[in-house]
Structures are given as structure tokens and as C-alpha cells.
Amino acid sequence: MAELTIAANITANPDQVAMVKAELLKLVDKTRAGDAGCIRYDLHQDNENPAHFLVFENWESKELLQKHIDSDHFKSCMAATDGALAEFTVSEMTHLA
């Protein structure tokens, strides 16, 4: 089965950038350390718009991605950033080559 790729675009409210960044960094550390099936989990911040973040992820399967979404650390990040985001979109893709 092909890898599952996730591109999550996150834009923080202007007054919440530092807090959102801190929460995303915590999520990256916990995901890399303990989520089965995580191949890659990288956080990027836009050079021209520091409120815009991109999380680029590769997972072994959709089922293992779902375990990540159901994890306490993911839920904690979502709760901490609730109301602090101007935009949050997720694209689910299949790795082709």
C-alpha cells in the first residue's frame, strides 16, 4: 500500500502566533516520539507570513493516521488552539512517486 501524505495548512490569528507555534512544536515532538506508522512529521513556518504554518506528514496507513488523530497529544493541541486559528485545512493525498 502507498504512503498516505497529509498537508495541513494552519493560519493562526495574528495575536496567537507564538502560542500556536508552541503547541504545534509540542505536537511534533510527541508525534515523532510515539506515534506508530509516522514516517515523517515536519512543521514549517511561512517566511513572509509567520502566522501561516504547514505540517507535512507521511503515514504508513490511514488507520495509523487515525490513531494519531485519536491520541491525547493531538486532542490536547486541538483544544489548546481552539479559537486561535483563522484557518485550518487538511489535504489527504496518496504518495505516487
PDB file of N, CA and C in Angstrom:
ATOM      1  N   MET A   1       0.837  -1.189   0.000  1.00  0.00           N
ATOM      2  CA  MET A   1       0.000   0.000   0.000  1.00  0.00           C
ATOM      3  C   MET A   1       0.880   1.251   0.000  1.00  0.00           C
ATOM      4  N   ALA A   2       0.468   2.275  -0.727  1.00  0.00           N
ATOM      5  CA  ALA A   2       1.227   3.524  -0.830  1.00  0.00           C
ATOM      6  C   ALA A   2       1.103   4.335   0.450  1.00  0.00           C
ATOM      7  N   GLU A   3       2.140   5.103   0.694  1.00  0.00           N
ATOM      8  CA  GLU A   3       2.122   6.008   1.841  1.00  0.00           C
ATOM      9  C   GLU A   3       0.982   7.006   1.724  1.00  0.00           C
ATOM     10  N   LEU A   4       0.480   7.398   2.869  1.00  0.00           N
ATOM     11  CA  LEU A   4      -0.522   8.447   2.944  1.00  0.00           C
ATOM     12  C   LEU A   4       0.194   9.746   3.289  1.00  0.00           C
ATOM     13  N   THR A   5      -0.085  10.792   2.542  1.00  0.00           N
ATOM     14  CA  THR A   5       0.523  12.101   2.774  1.00  0.00           C
ATOM     15  C   THR A   5      -0.548  13.063   3.232  1.00  0.00           C
ATOM     16  N   ILE A   6      -0.217  13.834   4.248  1.00  0.00           N
ATOM     17  CA  ILE A   6      -1.105  14.862   4.782  1.00  0.00           C
ATOM     18  C   ILE A   6      -0.386  16.204   4.692  1.00  0.00           C
ATOM     19  N   ALA A   7      -1.090  17.198   4.167  1.00  0.00           N
ATOM     20  CA  ALA A   7      -0.604  18.576   4.167  1.00  0.00           C
ATOM     21  C   ALA A   7      -1.639  19.393   4.932  1.00  0.00           C
ATOM     22  N   ALA A   8      -1.268  19.827   6.115  1.00  0.00           N
ATOM     23  CA  ALA A   8      -2.174  20.620   6.948  1.00  0.00           C
ATOM     24  C   ALA A   8      -1.717  22.070   6.925  1.00  0.00           C
ATOM     25  N   ASN A   9      -2.566  22.939   6.409  1.00  0.00           N
ATOM     26  CA  ASN A   9      -2.303  24.376   6.381  1.00  0.00           C
ATOM     27  C   ASN A   9      -3.027  25.010   7.554  1.00  0.00           C
ATOM     28  N   ILE A  10      -2.255  25.706   8.362  1.00  0.00           N
ATOM     29  CA  ILE A  10      -2.784  26.294   9.588  1.00  0.00           C
ATOM     30  C   ILE A  10      -2.401  27.764   9.603  1.00  0.00           C
ATOM     31  N   THR A  11      -3.378  28.632   9.797  1.00  0.00           N
ATOM     32  CA  THR A  11      -3.100  30.052   9.935  1.00  0.00           C
ATOM     33  C   THR A  11      -3.614  30.501  11.283  1.00  0.00           C
ATOM     34  N   ALA A  12      -2.703  31.005  12.094  1.00  0.00           N
ATOM     35  CA  ALA A  12      -3.053  31.488  13.427  1.00  0.00           C
ATOM     36  C   ALA A  12      -3.617  32.903  13.344  1.00  0.00           C
ATOM     37  N   ASN A  13      -4.468  33.233  14.283  1.00  0.00           N
ATOM     38  CA  ASN A  13      -4.883  34.628  14.429  1.00  0.00           C
ATOM     39  C   ASN A  13      -3.632  35.439  14.762  1.00  0.00           C
ATOM     40  N   PRO A  14      -3.539  36.669  14.275  1.00  0.00           N
ATOM     41  CA  PRO A  14      -2.310  37.460  14.441  1.00  0.00           C
ATOM     42  C   PRO A  14      -1.796  37.563  15.881  1.00  0.00           C
ATOM     43  N   ASP A  15      -2.690  37.617  16.835  1.00  0.00           N
ATOM     44  CA  ASP A  15      -2.265  37.752  18.228  1.00  0.00           C
ATOM     45  C   ASP A  15      -1.999  36.409  18.908  1.00  0.00           C
ATOM     46  N   GLN A  16      -2.094  35.315  18.155  1.00  0.00           N
ATOM     47  CA  GLN A  16      -1.934  33.977  18.722  1.00  0.00           C
ATOM     48  C   GLN A  16      -0.788  33.178  18.094  1.00  0.00           C
ATOM     49  N   VAL A  17       0.031  33.817  17.268  1.00  0.00           N
ATOM     50  CA  VAL A  17       1.070  33.109  16.514  1.00  0.00           C
ATOM     51  C   VAL A  17       2.037  32.369  17.442  1.00  0.00           C
ATOM     52  N   ALA A  18       2.546  33.017  18.454  1.00  0.00           N
ATOM     53  CA  ALA A  18       3.533  32.387  19.340  1.00  0.00           C
ATOM     54  C   ALA A  18       2.932  31.181  20.069  1.00  0.00           C
ATOM     55  N   MET A  19       1.716  31.312  20.545  1.00  0.00           N
ATOM     56  CA  MET A  19       1.075  30.210  21.253  1.00  0.00           C
ATOM     57  C   MET A  19       0.821  29.039  20.320  1.00  0.00           C
ATOM     58  N   VAL A  20       0.305  29.298  19.125  1.00  0.00           N
ATOM     59  CA  VAL A  20       0.029  28.228  18.162  1.00  0.00           C
ATOM     60  C   VAL A  20       1.341  27.530  17.782  1.00  0.00           C
ATOM     61  N   LYS A  21       2.376  28.296  17.533  1.00  0.00           N
ATOM     62  CA  LYS A  21       3.674  27.713  17.197  1.00  0.00           C
ATOM     63  C   LYS A  21       4.164  26.797  18.318  1.00  0.00           C
ATOM     64  N   ALA A  22       4.063  27.242  19.544  1.00  0.00           N
ATOM     65  CA  ALA A  22       4.500  26.433  20.690  1.00  0.00           C
ATOM     66  C   ALA A  22       3.710  25.132  20.782  1.00  0.00           C
ATOM     67  N   GLU A  23       2.412  25.194  20.575  1.00  0.00           N
ATOM     68  CA  GLU A  23       1.575  23.989  20.629  1.00  0.00           C
ATOM     69  C   GLU A  23       1.904  23.038  19.493  1.00  0.00           C
ATOM     70  N   LEU A  24       2.145  23.571  18.304  1.00  0.00           N
ATOM     71  CA  LEU A  24       2.498  22.720  17.167  1.00  0.00           C
ATOM     72  C   LEU A  24       3.853  22.048  17.378  1.00  0.00           C
ATOM     73  N   LEU A  25       4.805  22.770  17.940  1.00  0.00           N
ATOM     74  CA  LEU A  25       6.111  22.179  18.229  1.00  0.00           C
ATOM     75  C   LEU A  25       5.990  21.036  19.234  1.00  0.00           C
ATOM     76  N   LYS A  26       5.149  21.197  20.250  1.00  0.00           N
ATOM     77  CA  LYS A  26       4.915  20.112  21.207  1.00  0.00           C
ATOM     78  C   LYS A  26       4.316  18.904  20.505  1.00  0.00           C
ATOM     79  N   LEU A  27       3.358  19.160  19.610  1.00  0.00           N
ATOM     80  CA  LEU A  27       2.712  18.075  18.886  1.00  0.00           C
ATOM     81  C   LEU A  27       3.719  17.321  18.017  1.00  0.00           C
ATOM     82  N   VAL A  28       4.603  18.040  17.355  1.00  0.00           N
ATOM     83  CA  VAL A  28       5.622  17.404  16.518  1.00  0.00           C
ATOM     84  C   VAL A  28       6.483  16.475  17.368  1.00  0.00           C
ATOM     85  N   ASP A  29       6.979  16.964  18.484  1.00  0.00           N
ATOM     86  CA  ASP A  29       7.850  16.158  19.336  1.00  0.00           C
ATOM     87  C   ASP A  29       7.155  14.888  19.807  1.00  0.00           C
ATOM     88  N   LYS A  30       5.922  15.008  20.261  1.00  0.00           N
ATOM     89  CA  LYS A  30       5.196  13.848  20.785  1.00  0.00           C
ATOM     90  C   LYS A  30       4.828  12.874  19.668  1.00  0.00           C
ATOM     91  N   THR A  31       4.491  13.398  18.511  1.00  0.00           N
ATOM     92  CA  THR A  31       4.138  12.534  17.385  1.00  0.00           C
ATOM     93  C   THR A  31       5.347  11.736  16.915  1.00  0.00           C
ATOM     94  N   ARG A  32       6.456  12.414  16.741  1.00  0.00           N
ATOM     95  CA  ARG A  32       7.670  11.728  16.286  1.00  0.00           C
ATOM     96  C   ARG A  32       8.134  10.684  17.293  1.00  0.00           C
ATOM     97  N   ALA A  33       7.960  10.983  18.566  1.00  0.00           N
ATOM     98  CA  ALA A  33       8.446  10.090  19.613  1.00  0.00           C
ATOM     99  C   ALA A  33       7.579   8.857  19.815  1.00  0.00           C
ATOM    100  N   GLY A  34       6.276   8.958  19.523  1.00  0.00           N
ATOM    101  CA  GLY A  34       5.456   7.848  19.953  1.00  0.00           C
ATOM    102  C   GLY A  34       4.356   7.348  19.043  1.00  0.00           C
ATOM    103  N   ASP A  35       4.147   7.944  17.880  1.00  0.00           N
ATOM    104  CA  ASP A  35       3.031   7.503  17.048  1.00  0.00           C
ATOM    105  C   ASP A  35       3.480   6.457  16.029  1.00  0.00           C
ATOM    106  N   ALA A  36       2.949   5.251  16.189  1.00  0.00           N
ATOM    107  CA  ALA A  36       3.251   4.162  15.257  1.00  0.00           C
ATOM    108  C   ALA A  36       2.800   4.553  13.856  1.00  0.00           C
ATOM    109  N   GLY A  37       3.608   4.200  12.885  1.00  0.00           N
ATOM    110  CA  GLY A  37       3.244   4.445  11.498  1.00  0.00           C
ATOM    111  C   GLY A  37       3.622   5.814  10.976  1.00  0.00           C
ATOM    112  N   CYS A  38       4.167   6.667  11.832  1.00  0.00           N
ATOM    113  CA  CYS A  38       4.579   8.004  11.392  1.00  0.00           C
ATOM    114  C   CYS A  38       5.940   7.895  10.706  1.00  0.00           C
ATOM    115  N   ILE A  39       5.960   8.209   9.428  1.00  0.00           N
ATOM    116  CA  ILE A  39       7.187   8.173   8.643  1.00  0.00           C
ATOM    117  C   ILE A  39       7.870   9.540   8.670  1.00  0.00           C
ATOM    118  N   ARG A  40       7.056  10.586   8.568  1.00  0.00           N
ATOM    119  CA  ARG A  40       7.571  11.957   8.534  1.00  0.00           C
ATOM    120  C   ARG A  40       6.521  12.870   9.143  1.00  0.00           C
ATOM    121  N   TYR A  41       6.974  13.831   9.928  1.00  0.00           N
ATOM    122  CA  TYR A  41       6.065  14.793  10.540  1.00  0.00           C
ATOM    123  C   TYR A  41       6.849  16.092  10.700  1.00  0.00           C
ATOM    124  N   ASP A  42       6.727  16.972   9.718  1.00  0.00           N
ATOM    125  CA  ASP A  42       7.541  18.187   9.671  1.00  0.00           C
ATOM    126  C   ASP A  42       6.672  19.434   9.753  1.00  0.00           C
ATOM    127  N   LEU A  43       7.108  20.372  10.554  1.00  0.00           N
ATOM    128  CA  LEU A  43       6.427  21.652  10.728  1.00  0.00           C
ATOM    129  C   LEU A  43       7.217  22.739  10.017  1.00  0.00           C
ATOM    130  N   HIS A  44       6.517  23.558   9.233  1.00  0.00           N
ATOM    131  CA  HIS A  44       7.131  24.673   8.509  1.00  0.00           C
ATOM    132  C   HIS A  44       6.380  25.958   8.854  1.00  0.00           C
ATOM    133  N   GLN A  45       7.113  27.081   8.845  1.00  0.00           N
ATOM    134  CA  GLN A  45       6.507  28.395   9.065  1.00  0.00           C
ATOM    135  C   GLN A  45       6.845  29.280   7.871  1.00  0.00           C
ATOM    136  N   ASP A  46       5.835  29.944   7.350  1.00  0.00           N
ATOM    137  CA  ASP A  46       5.986  30.799   6.173  1.00  0.00           C
ATOM    138  C   ASP A  46       6.947  31.949   6.469  1.00  0.00           C
ATOM    139  N   ASN A  47       7.896  32.170   5.570  1.00  0.00           N
ATOM    140  CA  ASN A  47       8.885  33.239   5.746  1.00  0.00           C
ATOM    141  C   ASN A  47       8.288  34.635   5.629  1.00  0.00           C
ATOM    142  N   GLU A  48       7.218  34.781   4.864  1.00  0.00           N
ATOM    143  CA  GLU A  48       6.617  36.096   4.673  1.00  0.00           C
ATOM    144  C   GLU A  48       5.400  36.325   5.556  1.00  0.00           C
ATOM    145  N   ASN A  49       4.760  35.254   5.983  1.00  0.00           N
ATOM    146  CA  ASN A  49       3.578  35.354   6.849  1.00  0.00           C
ATOM    147  C   ASN A  49       3.769  34.395   8.011  1.00  0.00           C
ATOM    148  N   PRO A  50       4.364  34.852   9.110  1.00  0.00           N
ATOM    149  CA  PRO A  50       4.668  33.967  10.224  1.00  0.00           C
ATOM    150  C   PRO A  50       3.438  33.346  10.897  1.00  0.00           C
ATOM    151  N   ALA A  51       2.260  33.814  10.565  1.00  0.00           N
ATOM    152  CA  ALA A  51       1.041  33.219  11.114  1.00  0.00           C
ATOM    153  C   ALA A  51       0.648  31.942  10.365  1.00  0.00           C
ATOM    154  N   HIS A  52       1.276  31.694   9.210  1.00  0.00           N
ATOM    155  CA  HIS A  52       0.942  30.530   8.387  1.00  0.00           C
ATOM    156  C   HIS A  52       1.935  29.389   8.638  1.00  0.00           C
ATOM    157  N   PHE A  53       1.392  28.233   9.002  1.00  0.00           N
ATOM    158  CA  PHE A  53       2.185  27.033   9.245  1.00  0.00           C
ATOM    159  C   PHE A  53       1.724  25.934   8.294  1.00  0.00           C
ATOM    160  N   LEU A  54       2.650  25.059   7.948  1.00  0.00           N
ATOM    161  CA  LEU A  54       2.340  23.872   7.160  1.00  0.00           C
ATOM    162  C   LEU A  54       2.908  22.675   7.912  1.00  0.00           C
ATOM    163  N   VAL A  55       2.058  21.684   8.161  1.00  0.00           N
ATOM    164  CA  VAL A  55       2.530  20.416   8.705  1.00  0.00           C
ATOM    165  C   VAL A  55       2.472  19.422   7.555  1.00  0.00           C
ATOM    166  N   PHE A  56       3.631  18.870   7.217  1.00  0.00           N
ATOM    167  CA  PHE A  56       3.736  17.885   6.141  1.00  0.00           C
ATOM    168  C   PHE A  56       4.000  16.542   6.784  1.00  0.00           C
ATOM    169  N   GLU A  57       3.124  15.573   6.512  1.00  0.00           N
ATOM    170  CA  GLU A  57       3.175  14.285   7.196  1.00  0.00           C
ATOM    171  C   GLU A  57       3.126  13.135   6.197  1.00  0.00           C
ATOM    172  N   ASN A  58       3.813  12.044   6.535  1.00  0.00           N
ATOM    173  CA  ASN A  58       3.673  10.783   5.813  1.00  0.00           C
ATOM    174  C   ASN A  58       3.361   9.697   6.834  1.00  0.00           C
ATOM    175  N   TRP A  59       2.378   8.880   6.487  1.00  0.00           N
ATOM    176  CA  TRP A  59       1.916   7.800   7.370  1.00  0.00           C
ATOM    177  C   TRP A  59       1.903   6.490   6.608  1.00  0.00           C
ATOM    178  N   GLU A  60       2.130   5.397   7.329  1.00  0.00           N
ATOM    179  CA  GLU A  60       2.100   4.071   6.719  1.00  0.00           C
ATOM    180  C   GLU A  60       0.699   3.689   6.251  1.00  0.00           C
ATOM    181  N   SER A  61      -0.327   4.186   6.962  1.00  0.00           N
ATOM    182  CA  SER A  61      -1.706   3.833   6.597  1.00  0.00           C
ATOM    183  C   SER A  61      -2.685   4.843   7.171  1.00  0.00           C
ATOM    184  N   LYS A  62      -3.876   4.842   6.633  1.00  0.00           N
ATOM    185  CA  LYS A  62      -4.944   5.709   7.135  1.00  0.00           C
ATOM    186  C   LYS A  62      -5.325   5.314   8.565  1.00  0.00           C
ATOM    187  N   GLU A  63      -5.272   4.028   8.868  1.00  0.00           N
ATOM    188  CA  GLU A  63      -5.611   3.556  10.212  1.00  0.00           C
ATOM    189  C   GLU A  63      -4.629   4.098  11.256  1.00  0.00           C
ATOM    190  N   LEU A  64      -3.347   4.130  10.907  1.00  0.00           N
ATOM    191  CA  LEU A  64      -2.355   4.660  11.847  1.00  0.00           C
ATOM    192  C   LEU A  64      -2.463   6.179  11.954  1.00  0.00           C
ATOM    193  N   LEU A  65      -2.819   6.839  10.882  1.00  0.00           N
ATOM    194  CA  LEU A  65      -3.106   8.273  10.965  1.00  0.00           C
ATOM    195  C   LEU A  65      -4.272   8.512  11.915  1.00  0.00           C
ATOM    196  N   GLN A  66      -5.307   7.699  11.817  1.00  0.00           N
ATOM    197  CA  GLN A  66      -6.472   7.871  12.687  1.00  0.00           C
ATOM    198  C   GLN A  66      -6.095   7.688  14.151  1.00  0.00           C
ATOM    199  N   LYS A  67      -5.187   6.763  14.450  1.00  0.00           N
ATOM    200  CA  LYS A  67      -4.718   6.600  15.836  1.00  0.00           C
ATOM    201  C   LYS A  67      -4.031   7.876  16.317  1.00  0.00           C
ATOM    202  N   HIS A  68      -3.281   8.522  15.427  1.00  0.00           N
ATOM    203  CA  HIS A  68      -2.659   9.811  15.763  1.00  0.00           C
ATOM    204  C   HIS A  68      -3.729  10.854  16.082  1.00  0.00           C
ATOM    205  N   ILE A  69      -4.748  10.926  15.234  1.00  0.00           N
ATOM    206  CA  ILE A  69      -5.835  11.892  15.442  1.00  0.00           C
ATOM    207  C   ILE A  69      -6.571  11.619  16.748  1.00  0.00           C
ATOM    208  N   ASP A  70      -6.661  10.364  17.130  1.00  0.00           N
ATOM    209  CA  ASP A  70      -7.336   9.974  18.369  1.00  0.00           C
ATOM    210  C   ASP A  70      -6.445  10.076  19.604  1.00  0.00           C
ATOM    211  N   SER A  71      -5.160  10.392  19.414  1.00  0.00           N
ATOM    212  CA  SER A  71      -4.216  10.427  20.538  1.00  0.00           C
ATOM    213  C   SER A  71      -4.479  11.615  21.458  1.00  0.00           C
ATOM    214  N   ASP A  72      -4.072  11.456  22.700  1.00  0.00           N
ATOM    215  CA  ASP A  72      -4.227  12.533  23.686  1.00  0.00           C
ATOM    216  C   ASP A  72      -3.440  13.775  23.272  1.00  0.00           C
ATOM    217  N   HIS A  73      -2.240  13.600  22.715  1.00  0.00           N
ATOM    218  CA  HIS A  73      -1.435  14.777  22.358  1.00  0.00           C
ATOM    219  C   HIS A  73      -2.035  15.551  21.190  1.00  0.00           C
ATOM    220  N   PHE A  74      -2.666  14.865  20.230  1.00  0.00           N
ATOM    221  CA  PHE A  74      -3.329  15.579  19.147  1.00  0.00           C
ATOM    222  C   PHE A  74      -4.555  16.326  19.677  1.00  0.00           C
ATOM    223  N   LYS A  75      -5.356  15.643  20.476  1.00  0.00           N
ATOM    224  CA  LYS A  75      -6.547  16.277  21.049  1.00  0.00           C
ATOM    225  C   LYS A  75      -6.173  17.462  21.934  1.00  0.00           C
ATOM    226  N   SER A  76      -5.075  17.338  22.664  1.00  0.00           N
ATOM    227  CA  SER A  76      -4.609  18.430  23.515  1.00  0.00           C
ATOM    228  C   SER A  76      -4.224  19.656  22.683  1.00  0.00           C
ATOM    229  N   CYS A  77      -3.541  19.437  21.563  1.00  0.00           N
ATOM    230  CA  CYS A  77      -3.164  20.541  20.680  1.00  0.00           C
ATOM    231  C   CYS A  77      -4.399  21.210  20.101  1.00  0.00           C
ATOM    232  N   MET A  78      -5.346  20.408  19.669  1.00  0.00           N
ATOM    233  CA  MET A  78      -6.575  20.968  19.098  1.00  0.00           C
ATOM    234  C   MET A  78      -7.335  21.795  20.141  1.00  0.00           C
ATOM    235  N   ALA A  79      -7.391  21.309  21.368  1.00  0.00           N
ATOM    236  CA  ALA A  79      -8.087  22.041  22.432  1.00  0.00           C
ATOM    237  C   ALA A  79      -7.355  23.340  22.762  1.00  0.00           C
ATOM    238  N   ALA A  80      -6.028  23.274  22.827  1.00  0.00           N
ATOM    239  CA  ALA A  80      -5.230  24.455  23.188  1.00  0.00           C
ATOM    240  C   ALA A  80      -5.335  25.550  22.131  1.00  0.00           C
ATOM    241  N   THR A  81      -5.494  25.163  20.865  1.00  0.00           N
ATOM    242  CA  THR A  81      -5.534  26.152  19.790  1.00  0.00           C
ATOM    243  C   THR A  81      -6.962  26.505  19.364  1.00  0.00           C
ATOM    244  N   ASP A  82      -7.939  25.932  20.029  1.00  0.00           N
ATOM    245  CA  ASP A  82      -9.339  26.227  19.708  1.00  0.00           C
ATOM    246  C   ASP A  82      -9.598  27.729  19.850  1.00  0.00           C
ATOM    247  N   GLY A  83     -10.099  28.349  18.812  1.00  0.00           N
ATOM    248  CA  GLY A  83     -10.370  29.780  18.822  1.00  0.00           C
ATOM    249  C   GLY A  83      -9.171  30.641  18.453  1.00  0.00           C
ATOM    250  N   ALA A  84      -8.000  30.017  18.277  1.00  0.00           N
ATOM    251  CA  ALA A  84      -6.779  30.768  17.962  1.00  0.00           C
ATOM    252  C   ALA A  84      -6.409  30.685  16.491  1.00  0.00           C
ATOM    253  N   LEU A  85      -7.205  29.950  15.706  1.00  0.00           N
ATOM    254  CA  LEU A  85      -6.870  29.740  14.304  1.00  0.00           C
ATOM    255  C   LEU A  85      -7.828  30.479  13.382  1.00  0.00           C
ATOM    256  N   ALA A  86      -7.254  31.150  12.396  1.00  0.00           N
ATOM    257  CA  ALA A  86      -8.059  31.800  11.363  1.00  0.00           C
ATOM    258  C   ALA A  86      -8.424  30.801  10.278  1.00  0.00           C
ATOM    259  N   GLU A  87      -7.556  29.784  10.085  1.00  0.00           N
ATOM    260  CA  GLU A  87      -7.784  28.790   9.044  1.00  0.00           C
ATOM    261  C   GLU A  87      -7.094  27.492   9.428  1.00  0.00           C
ATOM    262  N   PHE A  88      -7.741  26.380   9.083  1.00  0.00           N
ATOM    263  CA  PHE A  88      -7.153  25.055   9.292  1.00  0.00           C
ATOM    264  C   PHE A  88      -7.721  24.142   8.220  1.00  0.00           C
ATOM    265  N   THR A  89      -6.896  23.806   7.224  1.00  0.00           N
ATOM    266  CA  THR A  89      -7.341  22.915   6.159  1.00  0.00           C
ATOM    267  C   THR A  89      -6.382  21.741   6.056  1.00  0.00           C
ATOM    268  N   VAL A  90      -6.929  20.592   5.741  1.00  0.00           N
ATOM    269  CA  VAL A  90      -6.136  19.377   5.628  1.00  0.00           C
ATOM    270  C   VAL A  90      -6.384  18.747   4.263  1.00  0.00           C
ATOM    271  N   SER A  91      -5.290  18.432   3.574  1.00  0.00           N
ATOM    272  CA  SER A  91      -5.371  17.711   2.310  1.00  0.00           C
ATOM    273  C   SER A  91      -4.779  16.331   2.532  1.00  0.00           C
ATOM    274  N   GLU A  92      -5.545  15.314   2.183  1.00  0.00           N
ATOM    275  CA  GLU A  92      -5.093  13.932   2.293  1.00  0.00           C
ATOM    276  C   GLU A  92      -4.747  13.452   0.894  1.00  0.00           C
ATOM    277  N   MET A  93      -3.532  12.948   0.729  1.00  0.00           N
ATOM    278  CA  MET A  93      -3.029  12.583  -0.582  1.00  0.00           C
ATOM    279  C   MET A  93      -2.390  11.209  -0.556  1.00  0.00           C
ATOM    280  N   THR A  94      -2.272  10.601  -1.715  1.00  0.00           N
ATOM    281  CA  THR A  94      -1.587   9.328  -1.853  1.00  0.00           C
ATOM    282  C   THR A  94      -0.239   9.571  -2.518  1.00  0.00           C
ATOM    283  N   HIS A  95       0.809   9.058  -1.926  1.00  0.00           N
ATOM    284  CA  HIS A  95       2.147   9.187  -2.486  1.00  0.00           C
ATOM    285  C   HIS A  95       2.240   8.332  -3.743  1.00  0.00           C
ATOM    286  N   LEU A  96       2.621   8.929  -4.846  1.00  0.00           N
ATOM    287  CA  LEU A  96       2.695   8.225  -6.118  1.00  0.00           C
ATOM    288  C   LEU A  96       4.127   7.866  -6.519  1.00  0.00           C
ATOM    289  N   ALA A  97       5.047   8.776  -6.302  1.00  0.00           N
ATOM    290  CA  ALA A  97       6.422   8.506  -6.745  1.00  0.00           C
ATOM    291  C   ALA A  97       7.398   9.348  -5.949  1.00  0.00           C
TER     292      ALA A  97
END
